[in-house]
Short mmCIF file of C-alpha atoms in Angstrom, two decimals:
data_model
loop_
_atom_site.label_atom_id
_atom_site.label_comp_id
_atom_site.label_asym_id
_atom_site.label_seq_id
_atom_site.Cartn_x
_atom_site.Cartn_y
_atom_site.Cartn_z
CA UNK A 56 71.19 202.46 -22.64
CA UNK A 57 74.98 202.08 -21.35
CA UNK A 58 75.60 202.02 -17.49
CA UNK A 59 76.94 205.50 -17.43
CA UNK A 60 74.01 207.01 -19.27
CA UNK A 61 71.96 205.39 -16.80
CA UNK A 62 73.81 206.65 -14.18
CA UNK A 63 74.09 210.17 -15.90
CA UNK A 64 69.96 209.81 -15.70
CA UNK A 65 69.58 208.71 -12.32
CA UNK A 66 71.47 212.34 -11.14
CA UNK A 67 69.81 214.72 -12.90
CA UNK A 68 66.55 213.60 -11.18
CA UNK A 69 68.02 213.43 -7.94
CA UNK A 70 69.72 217.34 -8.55
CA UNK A 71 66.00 218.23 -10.06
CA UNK A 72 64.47 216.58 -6.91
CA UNK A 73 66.68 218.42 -4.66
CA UNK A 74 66.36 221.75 -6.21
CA UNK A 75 62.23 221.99 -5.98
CA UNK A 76 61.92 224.33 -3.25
CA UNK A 77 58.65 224.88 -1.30
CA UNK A 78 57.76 223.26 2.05
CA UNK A 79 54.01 222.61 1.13
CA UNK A 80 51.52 225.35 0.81
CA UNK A 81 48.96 226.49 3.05
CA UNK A 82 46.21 228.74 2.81
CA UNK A 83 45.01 229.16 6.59
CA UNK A 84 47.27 232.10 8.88
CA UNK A 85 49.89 230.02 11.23
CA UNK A 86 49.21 229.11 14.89
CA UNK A 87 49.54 232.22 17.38
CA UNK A 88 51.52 230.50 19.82
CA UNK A 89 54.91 232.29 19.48
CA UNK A 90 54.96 235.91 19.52
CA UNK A 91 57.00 236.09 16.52
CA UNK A 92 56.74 237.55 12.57
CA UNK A 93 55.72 234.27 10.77
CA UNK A 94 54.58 233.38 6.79
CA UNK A 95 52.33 231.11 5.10
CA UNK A 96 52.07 231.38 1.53
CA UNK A 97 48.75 230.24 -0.29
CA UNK A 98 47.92 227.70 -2.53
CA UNK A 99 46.00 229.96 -5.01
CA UNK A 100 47.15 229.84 -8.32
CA UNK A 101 45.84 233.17 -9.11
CA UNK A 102 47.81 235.10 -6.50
CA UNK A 103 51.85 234.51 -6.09
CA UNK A 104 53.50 235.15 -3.40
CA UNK A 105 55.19 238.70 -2.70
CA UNK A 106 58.97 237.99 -4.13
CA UNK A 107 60.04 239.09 -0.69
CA UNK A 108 58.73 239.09 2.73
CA UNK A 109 56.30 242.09 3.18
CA UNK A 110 57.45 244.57 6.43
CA UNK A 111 53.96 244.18 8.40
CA UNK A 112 55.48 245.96 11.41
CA UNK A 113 55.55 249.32 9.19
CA UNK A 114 52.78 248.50 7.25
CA UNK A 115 50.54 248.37 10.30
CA UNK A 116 52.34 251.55 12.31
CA UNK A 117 52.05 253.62 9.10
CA UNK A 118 48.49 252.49 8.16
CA UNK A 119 46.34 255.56 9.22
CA UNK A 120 43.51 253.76 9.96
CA UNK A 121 44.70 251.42 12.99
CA UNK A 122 43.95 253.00 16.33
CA UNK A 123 46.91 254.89 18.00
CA UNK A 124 46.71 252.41 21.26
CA UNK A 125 47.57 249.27 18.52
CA UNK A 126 50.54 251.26 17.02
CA UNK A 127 51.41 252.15 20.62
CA UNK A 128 51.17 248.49 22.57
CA UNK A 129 53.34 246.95 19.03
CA UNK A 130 56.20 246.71 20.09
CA UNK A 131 59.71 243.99 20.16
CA UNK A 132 58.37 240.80 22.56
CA UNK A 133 62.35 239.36 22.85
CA UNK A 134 64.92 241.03 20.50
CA UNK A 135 63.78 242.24 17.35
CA UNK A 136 61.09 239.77 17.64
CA UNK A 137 57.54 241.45 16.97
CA UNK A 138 54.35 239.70 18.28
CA UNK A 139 52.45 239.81 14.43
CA UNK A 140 51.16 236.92 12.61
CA UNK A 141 51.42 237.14 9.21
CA UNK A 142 49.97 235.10 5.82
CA UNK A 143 49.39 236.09 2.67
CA UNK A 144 46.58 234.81 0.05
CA UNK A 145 44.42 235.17 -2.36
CA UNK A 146 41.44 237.03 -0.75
CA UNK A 147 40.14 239.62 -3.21
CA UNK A 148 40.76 238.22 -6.22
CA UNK A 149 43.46 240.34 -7.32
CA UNK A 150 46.82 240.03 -9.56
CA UNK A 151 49.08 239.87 -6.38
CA UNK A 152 48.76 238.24 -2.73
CA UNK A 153 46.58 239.90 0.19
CA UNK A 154 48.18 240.20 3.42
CA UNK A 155 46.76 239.48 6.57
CA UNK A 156 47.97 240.91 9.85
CA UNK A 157 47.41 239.74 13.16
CA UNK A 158 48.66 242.04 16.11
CA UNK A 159 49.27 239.79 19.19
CA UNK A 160 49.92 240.32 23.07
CA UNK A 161 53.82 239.57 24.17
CA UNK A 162 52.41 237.71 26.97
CA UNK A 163 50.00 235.13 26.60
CA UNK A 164 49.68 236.08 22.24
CA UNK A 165 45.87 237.17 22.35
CA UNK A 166 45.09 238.73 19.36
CA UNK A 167 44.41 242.26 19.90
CA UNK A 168 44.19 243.70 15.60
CA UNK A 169 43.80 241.85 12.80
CA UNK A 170 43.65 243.69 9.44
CA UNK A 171 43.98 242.58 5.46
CA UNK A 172 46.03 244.47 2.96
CA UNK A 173 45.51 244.82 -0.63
CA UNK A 174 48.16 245.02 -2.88
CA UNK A 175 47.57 248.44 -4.54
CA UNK A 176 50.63 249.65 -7.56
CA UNK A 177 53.84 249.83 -5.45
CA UNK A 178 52.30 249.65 -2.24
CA UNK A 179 48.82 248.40 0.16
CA UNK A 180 45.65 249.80 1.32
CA UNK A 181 43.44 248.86 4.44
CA UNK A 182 40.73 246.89 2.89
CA UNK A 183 39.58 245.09 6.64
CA UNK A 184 40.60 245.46 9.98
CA UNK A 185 39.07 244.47 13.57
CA UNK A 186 40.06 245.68 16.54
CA UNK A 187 39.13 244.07 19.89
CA UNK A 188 40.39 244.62 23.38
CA UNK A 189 39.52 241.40 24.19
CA UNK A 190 40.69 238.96 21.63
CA UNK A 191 40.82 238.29 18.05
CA UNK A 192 42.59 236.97 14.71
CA UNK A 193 41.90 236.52 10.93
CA UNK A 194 43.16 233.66 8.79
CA UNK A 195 42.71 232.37 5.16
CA UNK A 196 40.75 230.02 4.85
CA UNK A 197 39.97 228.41 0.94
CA UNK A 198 39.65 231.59 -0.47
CA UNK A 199 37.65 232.92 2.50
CA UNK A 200 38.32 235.70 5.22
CA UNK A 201 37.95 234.01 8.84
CA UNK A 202 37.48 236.16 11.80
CA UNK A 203 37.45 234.39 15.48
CA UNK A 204 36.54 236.49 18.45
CA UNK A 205 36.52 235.37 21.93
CA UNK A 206 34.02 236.02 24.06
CA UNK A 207 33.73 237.14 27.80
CA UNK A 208 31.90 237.52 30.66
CA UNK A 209 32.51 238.91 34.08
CA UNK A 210 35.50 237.34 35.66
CA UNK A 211 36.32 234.97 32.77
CA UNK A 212 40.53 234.97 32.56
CA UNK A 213 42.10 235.89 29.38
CA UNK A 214 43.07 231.78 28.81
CA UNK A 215 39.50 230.93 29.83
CA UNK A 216 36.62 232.98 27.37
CA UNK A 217 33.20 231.43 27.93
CA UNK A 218 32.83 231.13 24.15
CA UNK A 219 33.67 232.38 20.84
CA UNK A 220 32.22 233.72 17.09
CA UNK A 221 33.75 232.45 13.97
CA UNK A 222 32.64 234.85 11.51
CA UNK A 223 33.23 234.11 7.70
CA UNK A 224 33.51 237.32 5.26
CA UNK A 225 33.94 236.93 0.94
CA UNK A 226 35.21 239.83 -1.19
CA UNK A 227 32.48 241.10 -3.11
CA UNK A 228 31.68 244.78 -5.30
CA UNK A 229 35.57 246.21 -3.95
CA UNK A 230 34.73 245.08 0.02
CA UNK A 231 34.33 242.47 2.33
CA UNK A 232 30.63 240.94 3.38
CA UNK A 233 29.43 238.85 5.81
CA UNK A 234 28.85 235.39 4.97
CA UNK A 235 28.44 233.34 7.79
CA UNK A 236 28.46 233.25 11.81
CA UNK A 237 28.38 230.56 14.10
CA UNK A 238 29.15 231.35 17.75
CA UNK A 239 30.49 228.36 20.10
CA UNK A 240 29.23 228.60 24.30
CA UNK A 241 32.20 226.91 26.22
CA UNK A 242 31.31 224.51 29.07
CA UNK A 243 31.86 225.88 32.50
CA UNK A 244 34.29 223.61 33.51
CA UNK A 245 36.94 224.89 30.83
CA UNK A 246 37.09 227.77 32.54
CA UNK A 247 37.78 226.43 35.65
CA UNK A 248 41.20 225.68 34.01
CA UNK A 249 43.15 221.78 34.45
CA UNK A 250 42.48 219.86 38.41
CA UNK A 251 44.85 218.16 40.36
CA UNK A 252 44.02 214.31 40.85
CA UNK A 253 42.59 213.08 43.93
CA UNK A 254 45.15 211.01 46.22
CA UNK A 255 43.07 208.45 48.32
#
């Protein structure tokens, strides 16, 4: 092989290498730190990805079954910056992603709606939702729906719950169903929230 063949060689991998888009794949919904719209696309073979980036605002203030005070309280944090969470995955097994929506608090992004669509012809139906007025959100997890609600007692703070439930739901015959619960007590002390050091 001459020099310039080799050369020839060495950039079309580099242009191949260059053009593979992606930035990794995830299957679990993104951190709820930032009250903004954000995506993670699974790793499911079985399910692609929408070709573009589903409207969950509309989705969720046209979807008749979310409560009035949810479609009420959604509203722009900073901008045209809506506090929603979204991911989409391969939950029920069918020929196009799932979307899961998580409806977040502008201030301190406490989940306050989480709900999973199914892709149904042109559009999606309501195939889970919970609604807490304390806190919760729904993520993707292998295949799996993931519900965590906090939990509170009487004069816990919103950053401080004294514990939580992690519950764990698989499509099966057209719905979701329960398939595991575990439920974590917090220590006291969390909820006394961080302590200056002692100066001697």
């Amino acid at each position: 092989m001459s020099a310039a063949t080799a050369g020839f060689a060495a950039l079309g991998l580099l242009l191949s290498a260059c053009s593979t888009g992606g930035s990794g794949a995830r299957d679990e919904g993104p951190a709820h730190s930032e009250p903004v719209v954000s995506t993670a696309p699974s790793s499911s073979p079985s399910a692609s990805v929408p070709a573009k980036k589903i409207d969950a605002v509309r989705l969720v203030k046209e979807d008749p079954k979310v409560s009035p005070s949810i479609k009420r309280d959604l509203k722009p944090c900073v901008g045209k910056a809506y506090p929603v969470d979204v991911s989409y995955g391969n939950l029920t097994g069918g020929s196009a992603s799932d979307v899961v929506v998580n409806v977040l608090t502008c201030g301190d992004a406490v989940g306050i709606g989480s709900y999973v669509y199914r892709a149904q012809g042109d559009g999606y139906e309501n195939v889970f939702q919970a609604e807490e007025p304390a806190s919760v959100y729904a993520e993707i997890d292998r295949g799996d729906l993931v519900v965590t609600k906090q939990l509170y007692e009487s004069g816990d703070s919103v950053a401080y719950p004294s514990g939580e439930e992690v519950i764990t739901y698989r499509w099966s015959t057209n719905r979701f169903t329960e398939s595991g619960r575990t439920r974590n007590d917090f220590g006291n002390a969390v909820g006394d929230g961080p302590t200056e050091p002692s100066v001697d």
